[in-house]
Coordinates of C-alpha atoms and ligand atoms in Angstrom, one line a residue:
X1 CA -11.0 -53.5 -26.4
X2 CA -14.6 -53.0 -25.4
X3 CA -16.3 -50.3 -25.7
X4 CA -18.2 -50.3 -22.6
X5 CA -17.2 -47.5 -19.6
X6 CA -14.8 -49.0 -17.2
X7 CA -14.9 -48.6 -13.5
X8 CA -11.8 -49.8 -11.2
X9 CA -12.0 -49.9 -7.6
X10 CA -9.4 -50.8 -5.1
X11 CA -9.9 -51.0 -1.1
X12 CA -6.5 -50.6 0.7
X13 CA -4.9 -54.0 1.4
X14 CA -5.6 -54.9 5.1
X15 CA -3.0 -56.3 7.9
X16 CA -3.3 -59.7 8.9
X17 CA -2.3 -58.9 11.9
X18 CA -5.5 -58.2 14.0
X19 CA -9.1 -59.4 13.2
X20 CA -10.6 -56.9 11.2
X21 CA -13.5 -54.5 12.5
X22 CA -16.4 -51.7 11.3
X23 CA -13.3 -49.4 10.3
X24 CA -12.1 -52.0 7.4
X25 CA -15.9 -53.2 6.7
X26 CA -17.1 -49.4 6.3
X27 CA -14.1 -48.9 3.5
X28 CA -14.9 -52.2 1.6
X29 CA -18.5 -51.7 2.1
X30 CA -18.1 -48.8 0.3
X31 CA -16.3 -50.2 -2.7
X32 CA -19.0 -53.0 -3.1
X33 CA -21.7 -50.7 -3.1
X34 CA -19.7 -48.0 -6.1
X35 CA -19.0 -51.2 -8.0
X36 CA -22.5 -52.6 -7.7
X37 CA -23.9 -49.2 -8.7
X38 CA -22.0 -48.5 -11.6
X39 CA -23.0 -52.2 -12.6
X40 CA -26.3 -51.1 -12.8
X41 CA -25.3 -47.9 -14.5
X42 CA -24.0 -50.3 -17.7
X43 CA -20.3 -50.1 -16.6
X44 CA -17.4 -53.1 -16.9
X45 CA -16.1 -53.2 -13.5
X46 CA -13.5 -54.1 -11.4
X47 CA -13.1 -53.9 -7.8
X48 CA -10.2 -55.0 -5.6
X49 CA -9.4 -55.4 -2.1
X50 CA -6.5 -58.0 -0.3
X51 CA -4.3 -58.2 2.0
X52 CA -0.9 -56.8 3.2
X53 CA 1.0 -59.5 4.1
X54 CA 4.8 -59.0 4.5
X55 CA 7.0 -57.0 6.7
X56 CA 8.1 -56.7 10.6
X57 CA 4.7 -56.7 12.1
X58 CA 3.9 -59.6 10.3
X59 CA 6.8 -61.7 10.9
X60 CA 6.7 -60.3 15.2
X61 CA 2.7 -61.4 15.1
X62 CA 3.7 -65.0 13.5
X63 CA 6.7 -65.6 16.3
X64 CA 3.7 -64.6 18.7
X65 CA 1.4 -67.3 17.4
X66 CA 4.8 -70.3 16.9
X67 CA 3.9 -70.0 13.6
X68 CA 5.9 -69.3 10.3
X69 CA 4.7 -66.0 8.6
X70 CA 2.8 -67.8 5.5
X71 CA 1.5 -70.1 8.2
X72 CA 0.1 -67.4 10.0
X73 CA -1.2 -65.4 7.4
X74 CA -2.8 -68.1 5.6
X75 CA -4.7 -68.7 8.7
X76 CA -6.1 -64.8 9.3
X77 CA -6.8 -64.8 5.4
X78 CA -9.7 -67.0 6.0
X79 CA -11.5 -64.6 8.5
X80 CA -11.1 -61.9 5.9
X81 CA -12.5 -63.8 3.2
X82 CA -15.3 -65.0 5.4
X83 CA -16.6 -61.8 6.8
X84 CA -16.5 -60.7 3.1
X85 CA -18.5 -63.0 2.4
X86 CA -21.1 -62.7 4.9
X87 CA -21.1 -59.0 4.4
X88 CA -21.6 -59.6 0.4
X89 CA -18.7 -58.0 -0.5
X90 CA -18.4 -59.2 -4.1
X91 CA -14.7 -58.2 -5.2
X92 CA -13.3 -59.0 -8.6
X93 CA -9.9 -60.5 -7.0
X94 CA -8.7 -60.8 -3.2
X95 CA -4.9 -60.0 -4.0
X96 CA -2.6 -60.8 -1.2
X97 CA 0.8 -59.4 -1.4
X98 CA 2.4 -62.7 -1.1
X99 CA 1.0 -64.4 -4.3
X100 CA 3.4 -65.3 -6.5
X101 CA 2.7 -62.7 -9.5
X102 CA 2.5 -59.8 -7.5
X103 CA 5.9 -60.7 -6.2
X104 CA 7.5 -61.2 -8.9
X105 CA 6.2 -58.3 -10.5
X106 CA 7.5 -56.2 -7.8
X107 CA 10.8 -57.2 -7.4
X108 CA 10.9 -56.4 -11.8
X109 CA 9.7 -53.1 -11.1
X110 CA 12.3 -52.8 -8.0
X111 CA 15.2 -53.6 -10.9
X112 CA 13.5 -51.2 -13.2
X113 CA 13.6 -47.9 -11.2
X114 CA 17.5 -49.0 -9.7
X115 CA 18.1 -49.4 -14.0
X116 CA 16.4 -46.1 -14.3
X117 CA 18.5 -44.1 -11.7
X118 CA 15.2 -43.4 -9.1
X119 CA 16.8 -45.8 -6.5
X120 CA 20.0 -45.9 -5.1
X121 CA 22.3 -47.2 -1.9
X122 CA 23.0 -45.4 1.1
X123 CA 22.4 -45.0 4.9
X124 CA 19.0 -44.8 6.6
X125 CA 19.6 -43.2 10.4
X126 CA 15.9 -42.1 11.8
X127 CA 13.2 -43.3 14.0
X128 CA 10.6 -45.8 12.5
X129 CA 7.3 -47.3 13.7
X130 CA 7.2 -51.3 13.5
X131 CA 3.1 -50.8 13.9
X132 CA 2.5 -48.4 11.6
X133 CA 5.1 -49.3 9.4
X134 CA 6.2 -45.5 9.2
X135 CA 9.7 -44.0 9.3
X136 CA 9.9 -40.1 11.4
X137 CA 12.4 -37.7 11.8
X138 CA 13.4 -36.6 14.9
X139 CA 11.1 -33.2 14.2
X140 CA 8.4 -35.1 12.7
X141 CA 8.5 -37.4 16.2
X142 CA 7.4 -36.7 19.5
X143 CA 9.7 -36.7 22.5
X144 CA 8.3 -38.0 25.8
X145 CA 9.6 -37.2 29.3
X146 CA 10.6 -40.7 29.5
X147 CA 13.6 -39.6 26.7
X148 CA 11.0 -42.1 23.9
X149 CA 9.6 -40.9 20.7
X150 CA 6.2 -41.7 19.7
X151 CA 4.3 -42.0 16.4
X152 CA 2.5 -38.4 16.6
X153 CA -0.9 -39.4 16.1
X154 CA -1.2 -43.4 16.6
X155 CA 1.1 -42.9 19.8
X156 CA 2.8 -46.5 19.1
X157 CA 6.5 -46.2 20.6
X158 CA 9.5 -45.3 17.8
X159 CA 12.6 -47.2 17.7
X160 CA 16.3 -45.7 16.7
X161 CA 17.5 -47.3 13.4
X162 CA 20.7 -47.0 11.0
X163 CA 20.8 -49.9 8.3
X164 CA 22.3 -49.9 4.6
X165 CA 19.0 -48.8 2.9
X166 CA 18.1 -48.3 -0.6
X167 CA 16.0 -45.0 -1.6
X168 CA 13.7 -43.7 -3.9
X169 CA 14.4 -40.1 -4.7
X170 CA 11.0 -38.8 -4.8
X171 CA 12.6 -35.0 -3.4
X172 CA 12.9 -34.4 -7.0
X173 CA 8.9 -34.8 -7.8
X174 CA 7.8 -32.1 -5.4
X175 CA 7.1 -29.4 -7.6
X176 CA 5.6 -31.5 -10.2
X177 CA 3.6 -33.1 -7.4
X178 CA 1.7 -29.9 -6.7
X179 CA 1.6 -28.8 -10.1
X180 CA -0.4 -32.1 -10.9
X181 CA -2.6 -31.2 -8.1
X182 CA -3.4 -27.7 -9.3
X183 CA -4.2 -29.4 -12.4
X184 CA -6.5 -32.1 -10.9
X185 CA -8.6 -30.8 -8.1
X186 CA -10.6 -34.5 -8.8
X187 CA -7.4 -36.7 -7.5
X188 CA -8.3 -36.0 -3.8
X189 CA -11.2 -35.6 -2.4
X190 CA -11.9 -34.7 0.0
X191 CA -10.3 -31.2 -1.1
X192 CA -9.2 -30.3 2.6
X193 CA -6.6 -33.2 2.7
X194 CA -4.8 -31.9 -0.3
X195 CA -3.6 -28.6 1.3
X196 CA -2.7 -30.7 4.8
X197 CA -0.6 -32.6 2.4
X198 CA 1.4 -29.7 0.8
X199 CA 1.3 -27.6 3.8
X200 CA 3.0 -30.4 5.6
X201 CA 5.0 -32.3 3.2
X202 CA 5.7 -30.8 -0.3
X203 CA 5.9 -27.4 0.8
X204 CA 8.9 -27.7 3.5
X205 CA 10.5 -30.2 1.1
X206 CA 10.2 -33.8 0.3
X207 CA 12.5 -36.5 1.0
X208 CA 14.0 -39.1 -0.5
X209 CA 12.1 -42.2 0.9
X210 CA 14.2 -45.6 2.5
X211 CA 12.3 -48.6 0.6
X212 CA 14.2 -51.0 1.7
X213 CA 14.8 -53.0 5.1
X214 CA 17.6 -55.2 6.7
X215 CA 16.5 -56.1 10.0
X216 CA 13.7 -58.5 9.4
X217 CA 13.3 -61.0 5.5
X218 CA 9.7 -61.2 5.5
X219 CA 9.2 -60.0 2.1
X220 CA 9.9 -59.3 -1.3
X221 CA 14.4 -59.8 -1.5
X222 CA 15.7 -57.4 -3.5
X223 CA 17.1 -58.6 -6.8
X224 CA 21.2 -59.2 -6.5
X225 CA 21.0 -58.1 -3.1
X226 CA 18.9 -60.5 -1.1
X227 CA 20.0 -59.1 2.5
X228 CA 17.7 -55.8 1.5
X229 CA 13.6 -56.9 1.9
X230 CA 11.7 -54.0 -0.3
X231 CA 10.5 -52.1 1.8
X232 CA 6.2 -52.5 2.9
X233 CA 4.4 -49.4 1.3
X234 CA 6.7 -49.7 -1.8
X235 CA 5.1 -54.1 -2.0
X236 CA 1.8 -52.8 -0.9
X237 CA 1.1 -49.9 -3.4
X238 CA 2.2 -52.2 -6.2
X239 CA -0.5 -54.1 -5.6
X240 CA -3.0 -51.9 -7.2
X241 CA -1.2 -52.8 -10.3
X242 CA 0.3 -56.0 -10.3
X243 CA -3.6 -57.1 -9.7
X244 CA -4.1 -56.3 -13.2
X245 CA -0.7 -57.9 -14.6
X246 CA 0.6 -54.8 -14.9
X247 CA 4.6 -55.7 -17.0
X248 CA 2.9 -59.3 -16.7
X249 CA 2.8 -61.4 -19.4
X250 CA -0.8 -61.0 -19.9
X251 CA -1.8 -57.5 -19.5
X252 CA -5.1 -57.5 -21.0
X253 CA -6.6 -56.3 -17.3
X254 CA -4.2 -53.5 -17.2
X255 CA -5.3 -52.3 -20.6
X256 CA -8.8 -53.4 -20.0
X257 CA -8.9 -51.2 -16.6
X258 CA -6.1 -48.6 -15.9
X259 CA -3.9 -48.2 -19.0
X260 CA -6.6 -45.8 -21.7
X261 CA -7.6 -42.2 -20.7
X262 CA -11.7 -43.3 -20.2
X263 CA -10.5 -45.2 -17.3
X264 CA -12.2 -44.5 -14.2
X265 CA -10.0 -45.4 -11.5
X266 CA -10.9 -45.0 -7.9
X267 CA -8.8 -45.7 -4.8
X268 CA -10.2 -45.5 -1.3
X269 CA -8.6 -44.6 1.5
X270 CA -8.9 -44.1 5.3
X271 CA -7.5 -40.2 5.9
X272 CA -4.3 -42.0 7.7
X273 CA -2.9 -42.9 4.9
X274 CA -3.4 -40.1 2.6
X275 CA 0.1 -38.9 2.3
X276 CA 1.2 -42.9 0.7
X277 CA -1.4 -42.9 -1.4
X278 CA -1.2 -39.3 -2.8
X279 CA 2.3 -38.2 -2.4
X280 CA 4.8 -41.7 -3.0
X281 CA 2.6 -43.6 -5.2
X282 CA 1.3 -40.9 -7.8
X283 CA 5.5 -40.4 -8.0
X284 CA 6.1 -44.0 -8.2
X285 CA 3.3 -44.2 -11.5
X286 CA 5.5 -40.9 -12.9
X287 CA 8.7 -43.1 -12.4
X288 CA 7.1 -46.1 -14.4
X289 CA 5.6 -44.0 -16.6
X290 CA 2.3 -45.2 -15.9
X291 CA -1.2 -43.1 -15.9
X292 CA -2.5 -42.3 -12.5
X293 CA -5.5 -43.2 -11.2
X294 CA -8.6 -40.5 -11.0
X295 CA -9.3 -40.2 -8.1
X296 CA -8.0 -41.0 -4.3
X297 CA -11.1 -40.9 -1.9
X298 CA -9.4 -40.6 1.7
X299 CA -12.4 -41.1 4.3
X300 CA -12.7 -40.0 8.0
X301 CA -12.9 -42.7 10.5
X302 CA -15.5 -44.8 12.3
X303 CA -14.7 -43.8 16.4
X304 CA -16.7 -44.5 19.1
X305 CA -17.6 -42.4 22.6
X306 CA -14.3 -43.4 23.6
X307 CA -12.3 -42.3 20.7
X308 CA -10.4 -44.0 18.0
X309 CA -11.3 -47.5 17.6
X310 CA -8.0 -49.9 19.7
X311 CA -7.3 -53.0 21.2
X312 CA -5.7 -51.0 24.2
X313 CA -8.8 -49.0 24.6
X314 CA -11.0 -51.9 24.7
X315 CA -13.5 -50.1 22.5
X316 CA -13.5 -52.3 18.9
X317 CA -16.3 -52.9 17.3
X318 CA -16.7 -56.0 16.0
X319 CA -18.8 -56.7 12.9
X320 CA -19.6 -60.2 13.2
X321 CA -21.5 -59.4 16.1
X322 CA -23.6 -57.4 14.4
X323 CA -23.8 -58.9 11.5
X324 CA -25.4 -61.7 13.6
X325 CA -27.8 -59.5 15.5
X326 CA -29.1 -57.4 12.9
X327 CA -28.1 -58.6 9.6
X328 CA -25.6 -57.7 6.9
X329 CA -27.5 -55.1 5.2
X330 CA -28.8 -53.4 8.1
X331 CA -24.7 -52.4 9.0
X332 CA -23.5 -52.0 5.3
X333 CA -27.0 -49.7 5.1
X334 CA -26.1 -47.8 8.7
X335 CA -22.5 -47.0 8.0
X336 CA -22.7 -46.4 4.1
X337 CA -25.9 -43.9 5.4
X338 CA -24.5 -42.3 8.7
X339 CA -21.2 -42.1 8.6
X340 CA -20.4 -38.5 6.3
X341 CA -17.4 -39.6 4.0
X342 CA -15.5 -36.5 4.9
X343 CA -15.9 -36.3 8.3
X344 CA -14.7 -39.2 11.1
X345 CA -18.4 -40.4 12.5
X346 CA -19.1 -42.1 16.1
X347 CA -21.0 -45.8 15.8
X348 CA -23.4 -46.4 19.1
X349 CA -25.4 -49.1 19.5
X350 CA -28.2 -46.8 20.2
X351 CA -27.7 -44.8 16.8
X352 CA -27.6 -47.9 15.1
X353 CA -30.9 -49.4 16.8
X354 CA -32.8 -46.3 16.1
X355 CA -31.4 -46.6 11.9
X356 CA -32.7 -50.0 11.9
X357 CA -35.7 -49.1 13.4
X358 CA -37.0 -45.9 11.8
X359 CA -35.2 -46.6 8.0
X360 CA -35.5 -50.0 7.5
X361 CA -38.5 -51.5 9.3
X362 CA -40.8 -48.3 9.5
X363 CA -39.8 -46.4 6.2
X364 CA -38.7 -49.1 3.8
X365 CA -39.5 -52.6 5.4
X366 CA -43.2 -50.8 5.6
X367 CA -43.8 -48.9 2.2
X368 CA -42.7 -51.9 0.7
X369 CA -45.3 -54.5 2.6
X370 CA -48.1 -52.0 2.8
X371 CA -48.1 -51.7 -0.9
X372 CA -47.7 -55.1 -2.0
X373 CA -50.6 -55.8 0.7
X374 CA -53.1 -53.5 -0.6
X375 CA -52.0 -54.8 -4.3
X376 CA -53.3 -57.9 -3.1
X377 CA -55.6 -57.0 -1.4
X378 CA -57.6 -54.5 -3.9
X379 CA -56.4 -56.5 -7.3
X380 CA -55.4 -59.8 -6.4
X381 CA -51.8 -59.5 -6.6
X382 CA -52.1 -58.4 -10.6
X383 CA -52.7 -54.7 -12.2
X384 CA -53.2 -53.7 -15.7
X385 CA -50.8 -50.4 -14.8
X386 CA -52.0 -47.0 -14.9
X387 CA -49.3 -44.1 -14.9
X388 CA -51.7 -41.0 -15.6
X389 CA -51.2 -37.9 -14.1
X390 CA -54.4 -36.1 -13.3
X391 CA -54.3 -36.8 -9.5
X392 CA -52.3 -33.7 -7.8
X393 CA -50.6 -36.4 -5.3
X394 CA -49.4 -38.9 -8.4
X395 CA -47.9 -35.6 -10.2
X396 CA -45.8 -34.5 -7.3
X397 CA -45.3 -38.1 -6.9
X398 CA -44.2 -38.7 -10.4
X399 CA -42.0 -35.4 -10.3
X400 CA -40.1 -36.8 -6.9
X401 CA -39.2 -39.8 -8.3
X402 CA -37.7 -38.7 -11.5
X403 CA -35.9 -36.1 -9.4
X404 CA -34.5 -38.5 -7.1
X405 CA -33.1 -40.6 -10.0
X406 CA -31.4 -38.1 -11.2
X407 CA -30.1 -36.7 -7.8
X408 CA -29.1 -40.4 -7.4
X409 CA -27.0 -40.6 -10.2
X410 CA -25.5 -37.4 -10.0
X411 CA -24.2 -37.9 -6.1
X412 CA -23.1 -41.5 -6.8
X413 CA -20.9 -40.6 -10.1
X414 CA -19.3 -38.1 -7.6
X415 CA -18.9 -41.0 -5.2
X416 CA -21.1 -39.1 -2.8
X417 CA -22.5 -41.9 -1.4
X418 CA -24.0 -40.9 1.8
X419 CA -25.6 -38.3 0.2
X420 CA -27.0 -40.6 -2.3
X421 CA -28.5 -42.8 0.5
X422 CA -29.8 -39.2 2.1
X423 CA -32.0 -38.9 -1.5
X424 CA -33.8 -42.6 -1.4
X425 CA -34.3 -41.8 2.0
X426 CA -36.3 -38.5 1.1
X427 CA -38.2 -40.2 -1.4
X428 CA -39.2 -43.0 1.1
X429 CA -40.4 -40.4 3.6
X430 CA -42.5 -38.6 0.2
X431 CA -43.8 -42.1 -0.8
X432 CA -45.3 -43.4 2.8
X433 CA -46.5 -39.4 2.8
X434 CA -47.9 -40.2 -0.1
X435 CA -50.1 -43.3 1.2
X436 CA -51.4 -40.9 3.7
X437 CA -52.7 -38.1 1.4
X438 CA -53.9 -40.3 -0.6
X439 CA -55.9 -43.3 1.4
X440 CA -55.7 -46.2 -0.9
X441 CA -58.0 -47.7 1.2
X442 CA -61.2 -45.0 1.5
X443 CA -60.9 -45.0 -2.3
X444 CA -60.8 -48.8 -3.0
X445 CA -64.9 -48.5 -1.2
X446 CA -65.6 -45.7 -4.0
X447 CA -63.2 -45.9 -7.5
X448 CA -61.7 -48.9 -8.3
X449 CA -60.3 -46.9 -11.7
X450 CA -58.8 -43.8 -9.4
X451 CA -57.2 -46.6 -6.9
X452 CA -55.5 -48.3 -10.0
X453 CA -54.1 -45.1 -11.0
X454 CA -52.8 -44.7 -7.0
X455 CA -51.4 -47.8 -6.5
X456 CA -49.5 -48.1 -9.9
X457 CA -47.4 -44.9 -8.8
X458 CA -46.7 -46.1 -5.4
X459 CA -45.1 -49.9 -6.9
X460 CA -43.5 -47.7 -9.0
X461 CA -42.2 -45.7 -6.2
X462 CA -41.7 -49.1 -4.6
X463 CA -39.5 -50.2 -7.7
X464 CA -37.3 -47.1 -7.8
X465 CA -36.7 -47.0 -4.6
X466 CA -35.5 -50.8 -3.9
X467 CA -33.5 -50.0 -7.2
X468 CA -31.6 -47.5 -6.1
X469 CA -30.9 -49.4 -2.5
X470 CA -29.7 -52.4 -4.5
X471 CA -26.3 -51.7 -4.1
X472 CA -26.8 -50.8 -0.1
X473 CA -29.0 -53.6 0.8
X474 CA -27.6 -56.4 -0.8
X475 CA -29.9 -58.9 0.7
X476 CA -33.3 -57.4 1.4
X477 CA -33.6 -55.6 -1.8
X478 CA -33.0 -59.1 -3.3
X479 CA -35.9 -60.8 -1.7
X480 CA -38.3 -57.0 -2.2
X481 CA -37.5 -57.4 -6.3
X482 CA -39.2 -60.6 -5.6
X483 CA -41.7 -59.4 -3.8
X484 CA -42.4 -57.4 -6.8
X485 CA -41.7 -59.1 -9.5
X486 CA -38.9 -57.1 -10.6
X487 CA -36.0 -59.4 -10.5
X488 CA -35.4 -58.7 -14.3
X489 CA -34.6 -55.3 -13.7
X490 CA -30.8 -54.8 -14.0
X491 CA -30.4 -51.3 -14.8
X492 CA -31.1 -47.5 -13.7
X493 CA -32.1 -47.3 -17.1
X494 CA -34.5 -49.8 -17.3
X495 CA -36.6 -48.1 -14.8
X496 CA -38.9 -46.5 -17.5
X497 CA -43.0 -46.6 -16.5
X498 CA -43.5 -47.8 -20.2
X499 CA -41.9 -51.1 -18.8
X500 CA -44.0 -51.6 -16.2
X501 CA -47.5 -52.0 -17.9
X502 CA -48.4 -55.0 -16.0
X503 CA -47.9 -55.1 -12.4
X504 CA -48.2 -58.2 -10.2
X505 CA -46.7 -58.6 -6.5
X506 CA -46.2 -61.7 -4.5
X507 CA -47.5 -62.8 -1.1
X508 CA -46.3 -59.9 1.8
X509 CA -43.2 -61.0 3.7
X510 CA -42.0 -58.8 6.3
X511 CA -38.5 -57.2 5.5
X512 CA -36.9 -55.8 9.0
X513 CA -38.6 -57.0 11.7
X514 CA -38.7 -53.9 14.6
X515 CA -35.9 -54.4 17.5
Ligands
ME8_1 O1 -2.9 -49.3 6.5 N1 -12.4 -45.9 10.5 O2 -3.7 -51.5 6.6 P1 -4.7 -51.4 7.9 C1 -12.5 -46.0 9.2 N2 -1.8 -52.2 5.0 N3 -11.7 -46.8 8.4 C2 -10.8 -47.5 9.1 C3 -10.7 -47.5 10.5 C4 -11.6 -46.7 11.2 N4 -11.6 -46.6 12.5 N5 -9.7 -48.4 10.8 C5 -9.2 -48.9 9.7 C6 -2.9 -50.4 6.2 N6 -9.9 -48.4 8.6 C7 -2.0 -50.8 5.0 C8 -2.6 -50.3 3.7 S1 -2.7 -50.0 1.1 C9 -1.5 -50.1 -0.2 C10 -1.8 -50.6 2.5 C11 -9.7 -48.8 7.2 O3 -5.0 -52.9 8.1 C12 -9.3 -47.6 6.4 O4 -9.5 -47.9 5.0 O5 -4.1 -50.7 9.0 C13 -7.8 -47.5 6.7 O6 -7.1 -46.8 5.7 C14 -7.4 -49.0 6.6 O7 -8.5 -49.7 7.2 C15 -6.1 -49.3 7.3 O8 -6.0 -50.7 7.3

């Protein structure tokens, strides 16, 4: 094994069933931009997103469409994989729940836990949620005057079932559960959603959970029982494993990125699905005796004037459209920047104008073209660097940069990253300040020596700060380390002023044209 740090990243596996909007790209946006980061902080990474193919909704959406399921959700797969694409979303693998290894290692693992007495046969009888893919008691559910239930917070209508069901005794792992949470205030953040989870779930009593279905085949068959479809959450949550080859025959990934104790392990979440991600999967790794990941990172949600983001409502946000408009960097940069991780955060067009306008084109787009201008302007393009700190306005200068980097660091390694964006964009508004006090161009007519000085901190600025957006703006940043002549710098590390004794810039280009 190497010894490099390892960073693994998953994204949760998406429906096919609806075109995905701003909600799915702020989630995966997210992922890109920790994976992209800890690239540049020296780590081997790994970062996973997919798609969550099987199951009722599915099969319902395909008959819709007079398709057959794989038909269909061959089909959506391509949008996915497009808008990743055009949104730079570089993932390691695109696992869909349907490919043939993740199958077959789920329906292993299925045998496994029957073998090791955590499933067994009996009667399910309870309401369930085709949309949400979500089973209710009749306390959990609410009743409507109409005599219906209805999910209790996406309102979709619950329908009465009693089928021969398999379960997965997970009422024994309560106390364990909470124990392990005690234990490891890092698993979810944000802290808050822990005690929602035991307040409402371990606390009154956990039950035993129905993973498997008879009233639909679109899925994974249960071995020696073929009329029983393993149940969606139980396929989908596999997949964070069986991406790896997890009891594969090659499970060099697995070893590589889950299975030793410096793994850093990362799975993001919207807050919806906290309690599968932090209650039945962390008991499902204790079943296989398998090491859980660090940390679960359940987000708030992207809603707009009008609430929630849904079809019904009319009010989805679609990101091609903006992508289009404004560019792929300028929405990764607005939700990554806007949007507080913990808390759910309205998108309006006007908000996301006025981003563009005063972040991008007048503090970035600008710092970077004015000084690459007056580089050209005042030394050709080229200067023999000169990082001396005798001026008052290069000191604080040189102080606010080194303090940024390490603020940097500090709130991405705790995954922090809005806070992180909040930093650059404090040094951005310190660095055009900076221009200001110091007036490049009244002392270019009286010290050429004192305006060397100037200008070397502000490229360096310039450097730093297009460093540290890297993983943010994927494309802008690309074409500003051109600009100035940094395209060889991979690493936070590698930002050290003893390797920048000879700076040259390129000819201006203008980065985000005002809207
Ligand atoms: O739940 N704001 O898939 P899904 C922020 N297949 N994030 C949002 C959002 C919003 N308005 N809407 C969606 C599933 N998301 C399962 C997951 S994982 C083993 C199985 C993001 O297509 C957010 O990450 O309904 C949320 O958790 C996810 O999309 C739900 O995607």
């Amino acid at each position: 094994m190497s010894s490099k740090k390892t960073f693994y990243i998953s994204t949760p596996i998406f429906y096919p069933s609806g075109n995905l909007h701003i909600g799915h790209v702020y989630t995966t946006a997210i992922a890109d931009s920790l994976t992209r980061y800890k690239k540049m902080r020296g780590y081997e990474t790994y970062f996973l997103t997919g798609s969550d193919e099987h199951g009722e909704k599915i099969e319902q959406k395909a008959k819709e469409n007079n398709l057959s399921p794989q038909k269909y959700v061959d089909e959506m797969i391509v949008n996915f994989k497009k808008l990743w694409d055009l949104i730079d979303v570089k993932y390691s693998r695109f696992i869909r729940t349907t490919d043939k290894d993740h199958e077959t290692i789920v329906a292993k693992t299925f045998t496994k836990l029957q073998k090791d007495k955590f499933i067994y046969k009996d009667f399910y009888e309870g309401l369930y949620s085709v949309s949400d893919e979500e089973f209710f008691t009749e306390q959990q559910a609410k009743k409507h005057e109409d005599g219906k239930y209805y999910h209790p917070v996406s309102g979709h209508v619950l329908k009465k079932v009693k089928e021969a069901s398999y379960f997965l005794e997970i009422s024994k792992f309560g106390k364990w559960l909470k124990q392990y949470f005690y234990d490891h205030p890092e698993f979810v953040i944000p802290e808050k959603r822990i005690n929602e989870l035991i307040n409402n779930f371990i606390d009154p009593g956990l039950k035993d959970l129905s993973v498997t279905r008879t009233s639909f085949s679109w899925g994974v068959p249960v071995n020696g029982d073929n009329k029983h479809v393993i149940y969606v959450w139980i396929d989908a949550l596999m997949n964070y494993i069986t991406a790896l080859g997890y009891n594969s025959n090659d499970e060099t990934l697995f070893n590589q990125y889950w299975n030793h104790d410096n793994a850093e392990i990362v799975h993001l979440v919207g807050k919806e699905i906290t309690r599968f991600h932090c209650i039945y999967w962390p008991i499902l790794l204790k079943m296989l005796n398998v090491k859980q990941p660090t940390t679960v990172l359940a987000h708030g949600w992207i809603v707009t004037k009008e609430g929630k983001m849904s079809k019904s409502k009319g009010n989805v946000v679609n990101p091609l459209d903006l992508i289009e408009k404004y560019g792929s960097d300028a929405l990764r940069y607005f939700l990554l920047k806007e949007i507080k991780l913990n808390e759910d955060g309205v998108f309006s067009i006007d908000h996301f104008e006025s981003v563009y306008n005063n972040d991008l084109s007048n503090k970035y787009g600008n710092l970077i073209s004015r000084t690459v201008s007056m580089i050209n302007k005042y030394f050709s393009g080229n200067i023999a660097s000169d990082f001396s700190i005798e001026n008052k306005f290069c000191k604080k200068l040189s102080l606010r940069i080194e303090e940024a980097i390490f603020d940097y660091n500090n709130a991405m390694d705790k995954l922090k990253i809005n806070n992180a964006l909040d930093i650059v964009s404090d040094l951005l508004r310190d660095s055009n300040k900076y221009v200001d006090e110091t007036t490049p161009w009244i002392v270019a007519k009286t010290d050429k020596k004192e305006l060397q000085n100037v200008l070397s901190w502000l490229y360096y600025s310039c450097v730093v700060i297009n460093t540290l957006l890297k993983p943010f703006i994927v494309k802008k940043s690309k074409i500003a380390a051109g600009l100035l002549e940094v395209s060889h710098i991979k690493l936070i590390d590698d930002l050290q002023i003893a390797n920048f004794t000879n700076i040259k810039v390129k000819e201006n280009k203008i980065l985000f044209p005002r809207i």
